[in-house]
Coordinates of C-alpha atoms and ligand atoms in Angstrom, one line a residue:
X21 CA -148.6 -49.0 86.2
X22 CA -146.8 -51.9 85.0
X23 CA -147.4 -55.0 83.7
X24 CA -148.5 -57.4 85.8
X25 CA -146.2 -60.4 84.1
X26 CA -145.8 -64.2 85.3
X27 CA -147.9 -63.4 88.3
X28 CA -151.0 -65.9 87.0
X29 CA -152.4 -67.8 90.0
X30 CA -156.2 -68.5 88.3
X31 CA -156.5 -71.8 86.5
X32 CA -155.8 -72.4 83.6
X33 CA -156.9 -74.8 80.7
X34 CA -154.0 -74.9 78.0
X35 CA -153.7 -78.7 77.5
X36 CA -155.5 -81.5 79.0
X37 CA -151.6 -81.9 81.1
X38 CA -152.5 -79.6 83.4
X39 CA -155.1 -82.0 85.0
X40 CA -154.8 -84.8 87.8
X41 CA -156.9 -87.7 87.1
X42 CA -159.3 -87.3 90.1
X43 CA -159.4 -83.7 88.0
X44 CA -161.0 -84.8 84.8
X45 CA -163.4 -87.0 86.2
X46 CA -164.7 -85.0 88.5
X47 CA -164.9 -82.4 85.5
X48 CA -166.6 -85.8 83.8
X49 CA -168.4 -86.8 86.0
X50 CA -170.3 -82.8 86.3
X51 CA -170.7 -82.8 82.8
X52 CA -172.7 -85.7 83.1
X53 CA -175.0 -84.0 85.6
X54 CA -175.3 -80.9 83.1
X55 CA -177.0 -83.5 80.9
X56 CA -179.5 -84.5 83.1
X57 CA -180.4 -81.0 84.2
X58 CA -180.8 -80.2 81.2
X59 CA -182.7 -83.3 79.4
X60 CA -184.9 -82.5 82.5
X61 CA -185.3 -78.6 82.4
X62 CA -183.7 -78.1 85.5
X63 CA -182.0 -74.6 85.7
X64 CA -178.1 -74.4 86.7
X65 CA -176.9 -73.2 90.0
X66 CA -175.7 -69.8 88.2
X67 CA -172.3 -69.4 89.8
X68 CA -170.8 -67.2 86.6
X69 CA -173.5 -64.4 87.4
X70 CA -171.6 -61.1 87.1
X71 CA -168.8 -62.6 85.3
X72 CA -167.8 -61.7 82.5
X73 CA -165.2 -63.9 80.1
X74 CA -164.0 -63.1 76.7
X75 CA -163.6 -65.6 73.0
X76 CA -160.9 -65.2 71.6
X77 CA -160.8 -66.7 68.3
X78 CA -158.6 -66.4 65.8
X79 CA -159.5 -69.5 63.5
X80 CA -163.2 -70.1 62.5
X81 CA -165.5 -72.1 64.3
X82 CA -169.2 -73.2 65.4
X83 CA -169.7 -75.8 68.1
X84 CA -166.8 -74.6 70.0
X85 CA -168.2 -70.8 70.2
X86 CA -171.2 -71.9 71.3
X87 CA -171.4 -74.4 73.2
X88 CA -169.0 -72.0 75.0
X89 CA -171.3 -68.7 74.9
X90 CA -173.9 -70.6 75.4
X91 CA -172.3 -72.6 78.3
X92 CA -171.2 -69.2 79.9
X93 CA -175.3 -67.7 79.4
X94 CA -176.7 -70.8 81.1
X95 CA -175.1 -70.5 84.5
X96 CA -175.0 -66.7 85.2
X97 CA -172.7 -65.4 83.6
X98 CA -171.8 -63.1 80.0
X99 CA -169.3 -64.0 76.9
X100 CA -167.9 -61.5 74.4
X101 CA -166.4 -62.1 71.5
X102 CA -163.5 -61.4 69.7
X103 CA -161.9 -62.2 66.2
X104 CA -158.4 -62.5 67.2
X105 CA -157.6 -61.5 63.4
X106 CA -158.8 -58.7 63.8
X107 CA -157.4 -57.2 66.9
X108 CA -154.7 -59.0 67.5
X109 CA -150.7 -59.1 64.5
X110 CA -150.0 -55.8 63.5
X111 CA -152.8 -54.2 65.4
X112 CA -151.5 -55.3 68.7
X113 CA -149.6 -57.3 70.4
X114 CA -150.9 -60.6 72.5
X115 CA -148.4 -58.8 75.6
X116 CA -150.6 -55.8 75.4
X117 CA -154.4 -57.2 74.1
X118 CA -153.1 -59.2 77.8
X119 CA -152.8 -56.1 80.1
X120 CA -156.1 -54.4 78.6
X121 CA -158.0 -57.6 79.5
X122 CA -156.9 -58.8 82.3
X123 CA -158.4 -55.7 84.2
X124 CA -161.8 -55.8 82.0
X125 CA -163.3 -59.5 81.5
X126 CA -162.8 -62.7 84.6
X127 CA -161.3 -64.7 82.0
X128 CA -160.4 -65.9 78.3
X129 CA -161.1 -68.5 76.6
X130 CA -159.1 -68.4 72.8
X131 CA -159.1 -70.2 70.3
X132 CA -154.8 -69.7 68.3
X133 CA -152.7 -70.6 66.1
X134 CA -149.4 -71.4 67.9
X135 CA -149.8 -72.7 71.4
X136 CA -146.8 -70.2 72.4
X137 CA -150.1 -67.7 72.5
X138 CA -151.7 -69.5 74.7
X139 CA -148.6 -69.7 76.7
X140 CA -147.6 -66.2 76.9
X141 CA -151.7 -64.5 77.8
X142 CA -150.6 -66.8 80.8
X143 CA -147.4 -64.9 82.0
X144 CA -149.6 -61.8 80.8
X145 CA -152.8 -62.3 82.3
X146 CA -153.9 -62.7 86.3
X147 CA -157.8 -64.2 84.9
X148 CA -158.1 -67.9 83.9
X149 CA -156.8 -69.0 80.3
X150 CA -158.2 -71.5 78.3
X151 CA -157.9 -72.8 75.2
X152 CA -160.3 -73.2 72.8
X153 CA -158.1 -75.0 70.0
X154 CA -154.7 -74.4 69.1
X155 CA -152.2 -76.3 66.7
X156 CA -151.2 -78.2 69.1
X157 CA -153.9 -79.0 71.2
X158 CA -157.8 -79.4 71.7
X159 CA -158.8 -80.4 75.4
X160 CA -162.1 -78.8 75.4
X161 CA -162.8 -81.8 72.7
X162 CA -161.3 -84.9 74.3
X163 CA -164.4 -84.0 77.6
X164 CA -166.7 -84.4 74.8
X165 CA -164.8 -87.7 73.7
X166 CA -164.8 -88.6 76.6
X167 CA -168.2 -88.1 78.2
X168 CA -169.4 -89.9 74.7
X169 CA -167.3 -92.8 75.8
X170 CA -169.0 -92.4 79.7
X171 CA -172.4 -92.4 77.9
X172 CA -172.7 -95.3 75.6
X173 CA -170.4 -97.6 77.9
X174 CA -172.0 -96.0 81.8
X175 CA -170.2 -99.0 83.4
X176 CA -167.1 -99.5 82.0
X177 CA -165.6 -96.8 80.1
X178 CA -162.4 -96.6 82.2
X179 CA -161.8 -100.2 80.7
X180 CA -162.4 -99.8 77.0
X181 CA -160.0 -99.2 73.8
X182 CA -160.1 -96.1 72.0
X183 CA -158.6 -95.9 68.1
X184 CA -158.3 -92.8 67.2
X185 CA -157.1 -93.2 63.3
X186 CA -155.7 -90.6 61.3
X187 CA -154.1 -87.1 61.3
X188 CA -151.9 -86.3 63.8
X189 CA -153.0 -83.3 64.8
X190 CA -154.4 -81.0 67.7
X191 CA -157.8 -83.8 69.0
X192 CA -155.8 -87.0 68.8
X193 CA -153.4 -85.8 71.6
X194 CA -154.9 -84.6 73.7
X195 CA -157.2 -87.3 73.5
X196 CA -154.2 -89.9 74.0
X197 CA -153.2 -86.7 77.1
X198 CA -156.9 -87.7 78.6
X199 CA -157.1 -91.4 77.7
X200 CA -152.4 -91.7 79.4
X201 CA -153.6 -90.0 82.7
X202 CA -157.3 -91.9 83.0
X203 CA -155.5 -95.5 82.2
X204 CA -158.1 -96.1 79.3
X205 CA -155.6 -98.2 76.7
X206 CA -155.8 -96.5 73.0
X207 CA -153.8 -96.4 69.5
X208 CA -152.5 -94.1 67.1
X209 CA -153.4 -95.3 63.2
X210 CA -151.6 -93.2 60.9
X211 CA -149.2 -92.7 58.5
X212 CA -145.7 -93.0 59.4
X213 CA -145.0 -89.4 59.0
X214 CA -148.2 -87.8 60.9
X215 CA -147.8 -89.1 64.0
X216 CA -148.5 -87.5 66.9
X217 CA -145.8 -85.4 67.9
X218 CA -142.5 -86.8 69.4
X219 CA -142.8 -84.0 71.9
X220 CA -146.0 -84.6 73.5
X221 CA -145.5 -89.1 72.5
X222 CA -142.6 -89.4 75.4
X223 CA -144.6 -87.5 77.9
X224 CA -148.1 -89.2 76.4
X225 CA -146.3 -92.8 77.3
X226 CA -144.5 -91.6 80.7
X227 CA -148.3 -91.0 81.8
X228 CA -149.4 -94.1 81.2
X229 CA -147.1 -95.4 82.3
X230 CA -148.6 -94.4 85.5
X231 CA -152.3 -94.9 85.3
X232 CA -151.6 -98.7 83.6
X233 CA -152.8 -97.5 79.8
X234 CA -151.5 -99.3 77.5
X235 CA -150.4 -96.9 74.6
X236 CA -149.4 -98.1 71.3
X237 CA -148.7 -96.5 68.0
X238 CA -149.3 -98.3 64.3
X239 CA -149.9 -97.8 60.5
X240 CA -153.0 -100.1 59.1
X241 CA -155.6 -98.4 60.2
X242 CA -157.9 -102.8 59.3
X243 CA -155.1 -104.1 62.6
X244 CA -156.1 -101.0 64.7
X245 CA -160.0 -101.1 63.8
X246 CA -159.4 -105.4 65.9
X247 CA -160.8 -105.1 69.6
X248 CA -161.6 -101.7 69.4
X249 CA -164.5 -100.2 71.0
X250 CA -164.1 -96.2 70.0
X251 CA -163.3 -95.8 66.6
X252 CA -162.4 -91.4 66.2
X253 CA -160.9 -89.7 63.0
X254 CA -160.8 -85.6 62.7
X255 CA -159.9 -84.1 58.8
X256 CA -156.5 -84.6 57.1
X257 CA -156.2 -80.7 56.9
X258 CA -156.7 -79.2 60.0
X259 CA -156.9 -75.5 59.9
X260 CA -154.3 -73.4 59.3
X261 CA -152.9 -76.4 56.5
X262 CA -155.1 -76.4 53.6
X263 CA -151.7 -75.7 51.7
X264 CA -150.7 -79.1 51.7
X265 CA -154.1 -79.9 51.0
X266 CA -153.2 -81.8 47.9
X267 CA -150.1 -84.1 49.1
X268 CA -152.5 -84.5 52.5
X269 CA -155.1 -86.3 50.1
X270 CA -152.9 -88.3 48.8
X271 CA -151.1 -89.5 51.6
X272 CA -154.3 -90.6 53.5
X273 CA -155.9 -91.8 51.8
X274 CA -155.9 -95.5 53.2
X275 CA -156.6 -94.1 56.2
X276 CA -160.9 -93.6 55.9
X277 CA -162.9 -95.2 58.2
X278 CA -165.1 -96.9 56.2
X279 CA -167.7 -98.9 57.3
X280 CA -165.1 -102.3 57.0
X281 CA -163.1 -100.2 59.5
X282 CA -166.1 -100.8 61.7
X283 CA -166.7 -104.3 60.9
X284 CA -163.8 -104.7 62.1
X285 CA -163.9 -103.1 65.4
X286 CA -166.3 -104.8 68.4
X287 CA -169.5 -105.5 68.1
X288 CA -171.4 -102.5 70.2
X289 CA -167.9 -99.8 68.3
X290 CA -169.0 -96.5 68.3
X291 CA -167.9 -94.1 65.7
X292 CA -167.0 -90.3 66.8
X293 CA -165.2 -87.0 64.8
X294 CA -165.0 -84.0 67.5
X295 CA -166.0 -82.1 62.9
X296 CA -166.5 -80.4 61.3
X297 CA -166.0 -84.0 59.1
X298 CA -165.0 -84.4 55.5
X299 CA -168.1 -87.1 54.0
X300 CA -165.4 -89.3 51.0
X301 CA -162.3 -88.2 52.6
X302 CA -161.4 -89.2 56.1
X303 CA -165.0 -90.9 56.4
X304 CA -167.7 -92.4 54.7
X305 CA -170.8 -91.1 54.7
X306 CA -172.2 -94.8 55.0
X307 CA -170.5 -94.6 58.3
X308 CA -170.7 -91.1 60.2
X309 CA -174.4 -91.1 58.7
X310 CA -174.7 -94.3 60.2
X311 CA -176.4 -96.6 63.6
X312 CA -172.7 -96.9 64.7
X313 CA -172.1 -92.8 64.8
X314 CA -171.8 -90.6 67.5
X315 CA -171.0 -87.3 66.5
X316 CA -174.0 -85.2 67.0
X317 CA -173.9 -86.7 71.0
X318 CA -170.4 -85.9 71.1
X319 CA -171.3 -82.2 69.6
X320 CA -173.8 -81.6 72.1
X321 CA -171.6 -82.9 74.9
X322 CA -169.4 -79.8 73.7
X323 CA -172.6 -77.6 75.6
X324 CA -172.4 -79.8 79.0
X325 CA -168.3 -80.9 78.6
X326 CA -168.1 -76.8 78.9
X327 CA -169.9 -76.3 81.5
X328 CA -168.3 -79.0 84.0
X329 CA -165.1 -77.4 83.0
X330 CA -166.2 -73.8 83.5
X331 CA -167.6 -75.5 87.4
X332 CA -164.1 -76.6 88.1
X333 CA -162.2 -72.8 87.0
X334 CA -164.5 -70.9 88.3
X335 CA -167.2 -73.0 91.6
X336 CA -165.0 -75.6 92.9
Ligands
CP416 N1 -164.9 -80.2 66.9 C1 -165.0 -78.4 67.0 O1 -163.8 -78.0 67.6 O2 -165.7 -77.4 66.6 P1 -164.9 -76.0 65.5 O3 -164.1 -75.7 65.4 O4 -166.6 -75.9 65.2 O5 -165.8 -74.8 67.0
NVA417 N1 -158.4 -81.0 63.3 C1 -159.4 -80.0 63.6 C2 -160.2 -79.6 64.4 C3 -161.0 -78.6 64.2 C4 -162.4 -79.8 65.2 C5 -158.4 -78.5 62.9 O1 -157.3 -78.4 63.8 O2 -159.2 -77.8 62.2

């Protein structure tokens, strides 16, 4: 039997840009339904009954792994964990792994270094491929961020201004994409050489033109914070960049989210972080453990949004 290259016509989620505005909004609405069902102890529809989904992880995870596994089982399915570091690379090629798994499971949720691994999986599988984070994107996190914004600003979340202060890594790239598609104003504030890569930024600006979002860059946190409704940050040293740590800590030293930064934002502004967080670096203890912080609510939204994405992929 030959491999199945190029016949993947399943629904995939490699990047937020795989989705349009109405699909994103319906996933967010569904996430709210799942949140309310959980709060009232209502059993969800078991639409994943009989389905097995592989979770392939090349990097560590707490939230992504547990929220997805828990989402799959509470929808009636079964998640199987594969340590990507154990099977890929010298032991077996991604193409062979993909051709094997496509006949055994109903989907793969993969956390990898290179985005190209996800596209290679997609080319060699005819089951959904879902991005659990790669160096470029973190689409599941962007959904949790947006659901947290929705919960806190239920009447007008599309009119809020989101400001990301920190490194232009996977997390702000997916967040900028989701804002650009939905028409939400977004500012990326970073040291000059750490902004969102040009190849993604150009596409983000095109999406913003269509939706009417005001998408900007800045390099001065105290100015960016003004008029912000949501201030977001992430680690300055993403997984895989550990050898750059000492240089990055110096380059980012003026980009900590401090209480002074929060005080410059709108009065009811909230603080978000995907976690894990490094207190005293990208955010002070006072902010992350303070009243404006919604970081654990955001972490819990990873569960609700994972269910909603699974609903979109397998049940819509
Ligand atoms: N936020 C997030 O993706 O956390 P983990 O790396 O623990 O999955
Ligand atoms: N930017 C971080 C996100 C961790 C959830 C990283 O890639 O390590």
